[in-house]
């Protein structure tokens, strides 16, 4: 019974991954008006192959430090988001009139439009559907795709069978980390891309590159590796004793807050964009970087002191 539940969760999770990635490809094909973009669905094949191999060799279980289905899901959907973001930034001025989903009135307007689609012929149904989908602003489509992607990454990791050696306590800690990480990433993309001017396409590439780099935090789970804070002795290295803390610091400095800070400073200095929220989040990233450097210094100092005490104790007769 337990194996059946694990098998079902693993299949449902990968099916949701493919479904959301398929929606992204469909949206790209719709926006670009080019059916050749359906070839992006070939990126789903590695996820299907991984599912078959995992079921046969590992009975659906994930790995402890690494999640192949999450990485392959990102590979299948990130190209679609890149295309949509670049197309939106290049065609902001020519976007048709649309309804932003920022009020209940606009949402109710879309629902009312959907209700009028009953009892229609197939041709008129497609026409009404096209009208309803076109009524939503492109930016709202992209934002919704970002939000669904991040939520599904958290739910997917929760539903996937536990990897060998991962406890439920470690999984709960990892999911809480994922929630905070997802919120920071969504805020970075939505706020920073909204600051892009029409004559700054290079900034869009920089933001999307940093966003893609930051998403690598989700398939790698080194933050749940058991460190050994109570272990002492000459044979224990700093990395072995504080692996979790060091990996968390590395993530903040080189994958998330460090790159986010560099991008925001670039936006303010080189591209001459300045407003209160941009300054606030830049200060927030700066504080996180400084505090993590301070944390790293404290860990190294305490390790040296503990190693010195251990060496002195071993020299006593």
Tab-separated table of C-alpha atoms in Angstrom:
chain	number	residue	atom	x	y	z
A	1	UNK	CA	0.000	0.000	0.000
A	2	UNK	CA	2.830	2.400	0.909
A	3	UNK	CA	4.656	1.620	-2.335
A	4	UNK	CA	1.452	2.294	-4.282
A	5	UNK	CA	1.079	5.714	-2.625
A	6	UNK	CA	4.713	6.576	-3.385
A	7	UNK	CA	4.295	5.439	-6.986
A	8	UNK	CA	1.122	7.512	-7.370
A	9	UNK	CA	2.738	10.632	-5.885
A	10	UNK	CA	5.770	10.271	-8.134
A	11	UNK	CA	3.609	9.907	-11.259
A	12	UNK	CA	1.268	12.777	-10.329
A	13	UNK	CA	4.209	15.094	-9.619
A	14	UNK	CA	5.896	14.432	-12.953
A	15	UNK	CA	2.546	14.696	-14.756
A	16	UNK	CA	2.025	18.151	-13.213
A	17	UNK	CA	5.549	19.131	-14.258
A	18	UNK	CA	4.818	18.142	-17.853
A	19	UNK	CA	1.396	19.829	-17.825
A	20	UNK	CA	2.762	23.194	-16.645
A	21	UNK	CA	5.670	22.996	-19.094
A	22	UNK	CA	3.162	22.194	-21.850
A	23	UNK	CA	1.131	25.283	-20.936
A	24	UNK	CA	4.321	27.322	-21.263
A	25	UNK	CA	5.053	25.916	-24.715
A	26	UNK	CA	1.443	26.486	-25.778
A	27	UNK	CA	1.635	30.104	-24.636
A	28	UNK	CA	4.870	30.601	-26.598
A	29	UNK	CA	3.254	29.157	-29.724
A	30	UNK	CA	0.223	31.406	-29.195
A	31	UNK	CA	2.239	34.591	-28.664
A	32	UNK	CA	4.818	33.997	-31.412
A	33	UNK	CA	2.159	32.653	-33.816
A	34	UNK	CA	4.623	30.000	-34.939
A	35	UNK	CA	3.892	26.279	-34.646
A	36	UNK	CA	7.606	25.480	-34.868
A	37	UNK	CA	7.838	26.310	-31.166
A	38	UNK	CA	5.987	23.063	-30.437
A	39	UNK	CA	9.420	21.453	-30.888
A	40	UNK	CA	10.110	22.726	-27.357
A	41	UNK	CA	8.047	19.748	-26.183
A	42	UNK	CA	11.061	17.551	-27.017
A	43	UNK	CA	12.538	18.942	-23.795
A	44	UNK	CA	9.924	16.853	-21.951
A	45	UNK	CA	11.498	13.574	-23.141
A	46	UNK	CA	14.350	13.530	-20.571
A	47	UNK	CA	11.769	13.892	-17.798
A	48	UNK	CA	9.817	10.903	-19.125
A	49	UNK	CA	13.017	8.838	-19.470
A	50	UNK	CA	14.078	9.810	-15.949
A	51	UNK	CA	10.692	8.712	-14.598
A	52	UNK	CA	11.008	5.279	-16.216
A	53	UNK	CA	14.583	4.784	-14.992
A	54	UNK	CA	13.773	5.970	-11.467
A	55	UNK	CA	10.799	3.615	-11.194
A	56	UNK	CA	12.807	0.632	-12.419
A	57	UNK	CA	16.023	1.198	-10.463
A	58	UNK	CA	15.015	3.199	-7.383
A	59	UNK	CA	11.293	2.387	-7.101
A	60	UNK	CA	10.439	6.064	-7.477
A	61	UNK	CA	12.695	7.309	-4.647
A	62	UNK	CA	14.543	10.587	-5.043
A	63	UNK	CA	18.202	11.225	-4.219
A	64	UNK	CA	19.351	12.849	-0.996
A	65	UNK	CA	21.376	15.758	-2.372
A	66	UNK	CA	19.907	16.073	-5.842
A	67	UNK	CA	16.470	15.871	-7.492
A	68	UNK	CA	16.643	14.940	-11.218
A	69	UNK	CA	12.897	15.476	-11.916
A	70	UNK	CA	13.029	19.047	-10.588
A	71	UNK	CA	16.133	19.829	-12.666
A	72	UNK	CA	14.577	18.342	-15.808
A	73	UNK	CA	11.339	20.239	-15.137
A	74	UNK	CA	13.328	23.474	-15.011
A	75	UNK	CA	15.083	22.551	-18.252
A	76	UNK	CA	11.705	21.957	-19.923
A	77	UNK	CA	10.022	25.225	-18.838
A	78	UNK	CA	12.781	27.844	-18.526
A	79	UNK	CA	13.247	28.243	-22.325
A	80	UNK	CA	9.530	29.031	-22.684
A	81	UNK	CA	9.706	31.681	-19.969
A	82	UNK	CA	12.797	33.219	-21.603
A	83	UNK	CA	10.986	33.470	-24.946
A	84	UNK	CA	7.877	34.976	-23.356
A	85	UNK	CA	9.847	37.520	-21.321
A	86	UNK	CA	11.980	38.613	-24.277
A	87	UNK	CA	8.970	38.860	-26.577
A	88	UNK	CA	7.075	40.917	-23.997
A	89	UNK	CA	9.966	43.326	-23.440
A	90	UNK	CA	10.425	43.803	-27.194
A	91	UNK	CA	6.727	44.392	-27.872
A	92	UNK	CA	5.575	46.423	-24.873
A	93	UNK	CA	4.541	49.382	-26.998
A	94	UNK	CA	2.580	47.289	-29.495
A	95	UNK	CA	0.722	45.144	-26.945
A	96	UNK	CA	-3.036	45.337	-27.516
A	97	UNK	CA	-5.481	46.678	-24.957
A	98	UNK	CA	-5.921	44.126	-22.204
A	99	UNK	CA	-7.380	43.627	-18.764
A	100	UNK	CA	-4.904	43.462	-15.924
A	101	UNK	CA	-5.886	40.972	-13.245
A	102	UNK	CA	-5.435	43.546	-10.488
A	103	UNK	CA	-9.058	44.017	-9.462
A	104	UNK	CA	-12.140	41.894	-8.821
A	105	UNK	CA	-13.981	43.790	-11.549
A	106	UNK	CA	-11.541	42.643	-14.238
A	107	UNK	CA	-11.587	39.064	-12.939
A	108	UNK	CA	-15.382	39.055	-12.915
A	109	UNK	CA	-15.323	40.430	-16.464
A	110	UNK	CA	-13.303	37.423	-17.623
A	111	UNK	CA	-15.607	35.040	-15.764
A	112	UNK	CA	-18.653	36.674	-17.357
A	113	UNK	CA	-17.037	36.321	-20.764
A	114	UNK	CA	-16.434	32.641	-20.042
A	115	UNK	CA	-20.074	32.124	-19.036
A	116	UNK	CA	-21.255	33.453	-22.406
A	117	UNK	CA	-19.364	30.636	-24.161
A	118	UNK	CA	-21.997	28.011	-23.320
A	119	UNK	CA	-24.261	26.622	-26.050
A	120	UNK	CA	-21.956	27.790	-28.865
A	121	UNK	CA	-20.834	25.973	-31.981
A	122	UNK	CA	-17.246	24.752	-32.133
A	123	UNK	CA	-16.170	27.606	-34.434
A	124	UNK	CA	-17.762	30.293	-32.252
A	125	UNK	CA	-16.394	28.600	-29.127
A	126	UNK	CA	-12.833	28.868	-30.446
A	127	UNK	CA	-13.434	32.483	-31.390
A	128	UNK	CA	-14.745	33.324	-27.918
A	129	UNK	CA	-11.886	31.395	-26.292
A	130	UNK	CA	-9.376	33.365	-28.358
A	131	UNK	CA	-11.102	36.581	-27.281
A	132	UNK	CA	-10.989	35.596	-23.600
A	133	UNK	CA	-7.334	34.549	-23.660
A	134	UNK	CA	-6.335	37.680	-25.555
A	135	UNK	CA	-8.092	39.850	-22.977
A	136	UNK	CA	-5.501	38.932	-20.323
A	137	UNK	CA	-2.371	41.103	-20.373
A	138	UNK	CA	0.847	39.352	-21.506
A	139	UNK	CA	2.595	40.415	-18.317
A	140	UNK	CA	-0.104	38.707	-16.227
A	141	UNK	CA	0.377	35.505	-18.224
A	142	UNK	CA	4.118	35.563	-17.575
A	143	UNK	CA	3.698	36.412	-13.895
A	144	UNK	CA	1.204	33.572	-13.477
A	145	UNK	CA	3.667	31.176	-15.108
A	146	UNK	CA	6.417	32.310	-12.708
A	147	UNK	CA	4.110	31.854	-9.734
A	148	UNK	CA	2.844	28.422	-10.790
A	149	UNK	CA	6.419	27.295	-11.473
A	150	UNK	CA	7.607	28.214	-7.974
A	151	UNK	CA	4.551	26.800	-6.209
A	152	UNK	CA	4.831	23.552	-8.158
A	153	UNK	CA	8.526	23.222	-7.295
A	154	UNK	CA	7.633	23.342	-3.589
A	155	UNK	CA	4.636	21.017	-3.884
A	156	UNK	CA	6.566	18.707	-6.196
A	157	UNK	CA	9.396	18.290	-3.725
A	158	UNK	CA	6.830	17.621	-1.002
A	159	UNK	CA	5.018	14.965	-3.043
A	160	UNK	CA	8.080	13.210	-4.424
A	161	UNK	CA	9.122	10.135	-2.404
A	162	UNK	CA	11.886	10.855	0.097
A	163	UNK	CA	15.440	10.191	-1.001
A	164	UNK	CA	17.617	7.752	0.857
A	165	UNK	CA	18.840	9.186	4.155
A	166	UNK	CA	16.479	12.199	4.158
A	167	UNK	CA	14.244	12.415	7.226
A	168	UNK	CA	10.850	14.087	7.353
A	169	UNK	CA	12.299	16.729	9.636
A	170	UNK	CA	14.965	17.577	7.052
A	171	UNK	CA	12.328	17.636	4.313
A	172	UNK	CA	10.180	20.083	6.305
A	173	UNK	CA	13.213	22.351	6.812
A	174	UNK	CA	14.014	22.159	3.101
A	175	UNK	CA	10.444	23.058	2.139
A	176	UNK	CA	10.494	26.075	4.449
A	177	UNK	CA	13.753	27.167	2.811
A	178	UNK	CA	12.121	26.694	-0.600
A	179	UNK	CA	9.185	28.941	0.378
A	180	UNK	CA	11.479	31.806	1.387
A	181	UNK	CA	13.685	31.301	-1.661
A	182	UNK	CA	10.694	31.271	-4.020
A	183	UNK	CA	9.343	34.520	-2.553
A	184	UNK	CA	12.708	36.262	-2.983
A	185	UNK	CA	13.116	35.019	-6.569
A	186	UNK	CA	9.594	36.051	-7.571
A	187	UNK	CA	10.068	39.484	-6.048
A	188	UNK	CA	13.417	39.850	-7.879
A	189	UNK	CA	12.045	38.985	-11.326
A	190	UNK	CA	8.767	40.884	-11.059
A	191	UNK	CA	10.217	44.050	-9.519
A	192	UNK	CA	13.442	44.203	-11.539
A	193	UNK	CA	11.936	43.382	-14.932
A	194	UNK	CA	9.319	46.091	-14.382
A	195	UNK	CA	12.199	48.596	-14.163
A	196	UNK	CA	13.553	47.703	-17.602
A	197	UNK	CA	13.357	50.496	-20.132
A	198	UNK	CA	12.508	49.857	-23.772
A	199	UNK	CA	16.050	50.610	-24.919
A	200	UNK	CA	17.729	48.203	-22.459
A	201	UNK	CA	17.442	44.679	-23.934
A	202	UNK	CA	20.813	43.689	-22.466
A	203	UNK	CA	19.411	44.235	-18.976
A	204	UNK	CA	16.637	41.719	-19.696
A	205	UNK	CA	19.250	39.098	-20.583
A	206	UNK	CA	21.180	39.833	-17.391
A	207	UNK	CA	18.080	39.551	-15.194
A	208	UNK	CA	16.910	36.327	-16.848
A	209	UNK	CA	20.407	34.827	-16.613
A	210	UNK	CA	20.602	35.592	-12.876
A	211	UNK	CA	17.049	34.281	-12.412
A	212	UNK	CA	17.962	31.024	-14.190
A	213	UNK	CA	21.108	30.693	-12.073
A	214	UNK	CA	19.125	31.241	-8.853
A	215	UNK	CA	16.644	28.491	-9.795
A	216	UNK	CA	19.442	25.931	-9.399
A	217	UNK	CA	18.815	26.062	-5.648
A	218	UNK	CA	15.732	23.895	-6.071
A	219	UNK	CA	17.167	20.673	-7.579
A	220	UNK	CA	20.222	20.676	-5.283
A	221	UNK	CA	19.542	19.877	-1.618
A	222	UNK	CA	22.942	20.204	0.015
A	223	UNK	CA	21.335	22.342	2.734
A	224	UNK	CA	19.819	19.174	4.247
A	225	UNK	CA	23.117	17.296	4.521
A	226	UNK	CA	23.693	16.353	8.147
A	227	UNK	CA	26.502	18.400	9.603
A	228	UNK	CA	28.222	17.296	12.801
A	229	UNK	CA	28.456	20.321	15.112
A	230	UNK	CA	29.207	18.118	18.085
A	231	UNK	CA	32.126	16.283	16.470
A	232	UNK	CA	35.586	17.329	17.503
A	233	UNK	CA	39.078	16.149	16.771
A	234	UNK	CA	41.946	16.643	14.396
A	235	UNK	CA	40.450	14.323	11.793
A	236	UNK	CA	37.281	16.379	11.320
A	237	UNK	CA	37.493	19.044	8.600
A	238	UNK	CA	35.645	22.349	8.632
A	239	UNK	CA	33.540	21.347	5.618
A	240	UNK	CA	32.554	18.040	7.236
A	241	UNK	CA	31.642	19.609	10.549
A	242	UNK	CA	29.666	22.587	9.177
A	243	UNK	CA	28.588	21.412	5.725
A	244	UNK	CA	25.002	22.642	6.082
A	245	UNK	CA	26.002	26.111	7.301
A	246	UNK	CA	28.681	26.522	4.646
A	247	UNK	CA	26.382	25.460	1.808
A	248	UNK	CA	23.716	27.895	3.048
A	249	UNK	CA	26.301	30.686	3.026
A	250	UNK	CA	27.496	29.709	-0.465
A	251	UNK	CA	23.909	29.807	-1.745
A	252	UNK	CA	23.369	33.301	-0.342
A	253	UNK	CA	26.680	34.706	-1.599
A	254	UNK	CA	26.945	33.174	-5.057
A	255	UNK	CA	23.486	31.951	-6.116
A	256	UNK	CA	20.883	34.306	-4.662
A	257	UNK	CA	21.532	37.465	-2.630
A	258	UNK	CA	25.002	38.153	-4.056
A	259	UNK	CA	23.913	38.082	-7.731
A	260	UNK	CA	20.653	39.899	-6.875
A	261	UNK	CA	22.659	42.677	-5.214
A	262	UNK	CA	24.971	43.020	-8.227
A	263	UNK	CA	22.016	43.268	-10.624
A	264	UNK	CA	20.219	45.857	-8.505
A	265	UNK	CA	23.347	47.983	-8.146
A	266	UNK	CA	23.837	47.732	-11.921
A	267	UNK	CA	20.236	48.842	-12.508
A	268	UNK	CA	20.707	51.862	-10.235
A	269	UNK	CA	24.165	52.949	-11.429
A	270	UNK	CA	24.523	51.928	-15.077
A	271	UNK	CA	20.871	52.069	-16.192
A	272	UNK	CA	19.965	55.061	-13.981
A	273	UNK	CA	16.843	53.501	-12.459
A	274	UNK	CA	16.053	54.622	-8.917
A	275	UNK	CA	13.067	54.193	-6.633
A	276	UNK	CA	12.376	53.331	-3.007
A	277	UNK	CA	11.619	49.631	-3.415
A	278	UNK	CA	14.736	49.049	-5.505
A	279	UNK	CA	16.887	50.711	-2.842
A	280	UNK	CA	15.173	48.779	-0.050
A	281	UNK	CA	15.736	45.373	-1.651
A	282	UNK	CA	19.315	46.288	-2.560
A	283	UNK	CA	19.965	47.127	1.107
A	284	UNK	CA	18.265	43.875	2.113
A	285	UNK	CA	20.542	41.851	-0.218
A	286	UNK	CA	23.584	43.758	1.064
A	287	UNK	CA	22.700	42.976	4.685
A	288	UNK	CA	22.211	39.288	3.888
A	289	UNK	CA	25.611	39.141	2.171
A	290	UNK	CA	27.372	40.923	5.062
A	291	UNK	CA	25.674	38.774	7.711
A	292	UNK	CA	26.598	35.586	5.868
A	293	UNK	CA	30.224	36.701	5.624
A	294	UNK	CA	30.117	37.432	9.349
A	295	UNK	CA	28.585	34.007	9.963
A	296	UNK	CA	31.346	32.359	7.920
A	297	UNK	CA	34.031	34.210	9.903
A	298	UNK	CA	32.453	33.093	13.197
A	299	UNK	CA	32.294	29.466	12.053
A	300	UNK	CA	35.956	29.497	10.957
A	301	UNK	CA	37.088	31.161	14.189
A	302	UNK	CA	35.167	28.741	16.395
A	303	UNK	CA	36.534	25.807	14.417
A	304	UNK	CA	40.115	26.994	14.877
A	305	UNK	CA	39.558	27.490	18.611
A	306	UNK	CA	37.983	24.047	18.964
A	307	UNK	CA	40.818	22.457	16.982
A	308	UNK	CA	43.390	24.237	19.151
A	309	UNK	CA	41.755	23.019	22.375
A	310	UNK	CA	41.619	19.490	20.962
A	311	UNK	CA	45.291	19.612	20.035
A	312	UNK	CA	46.269	20.912	23.485
A	313	UNK	CA	44.240	18.185	25.171
A	314	UNK	CA	45.922	15.482	23.076
A	315	UNK	CA	49.392	16.779	24.075
A	316	UNK	CA	48.694	16.349	27.785
A	317	UNK	CA	50.247	13.221	29.375
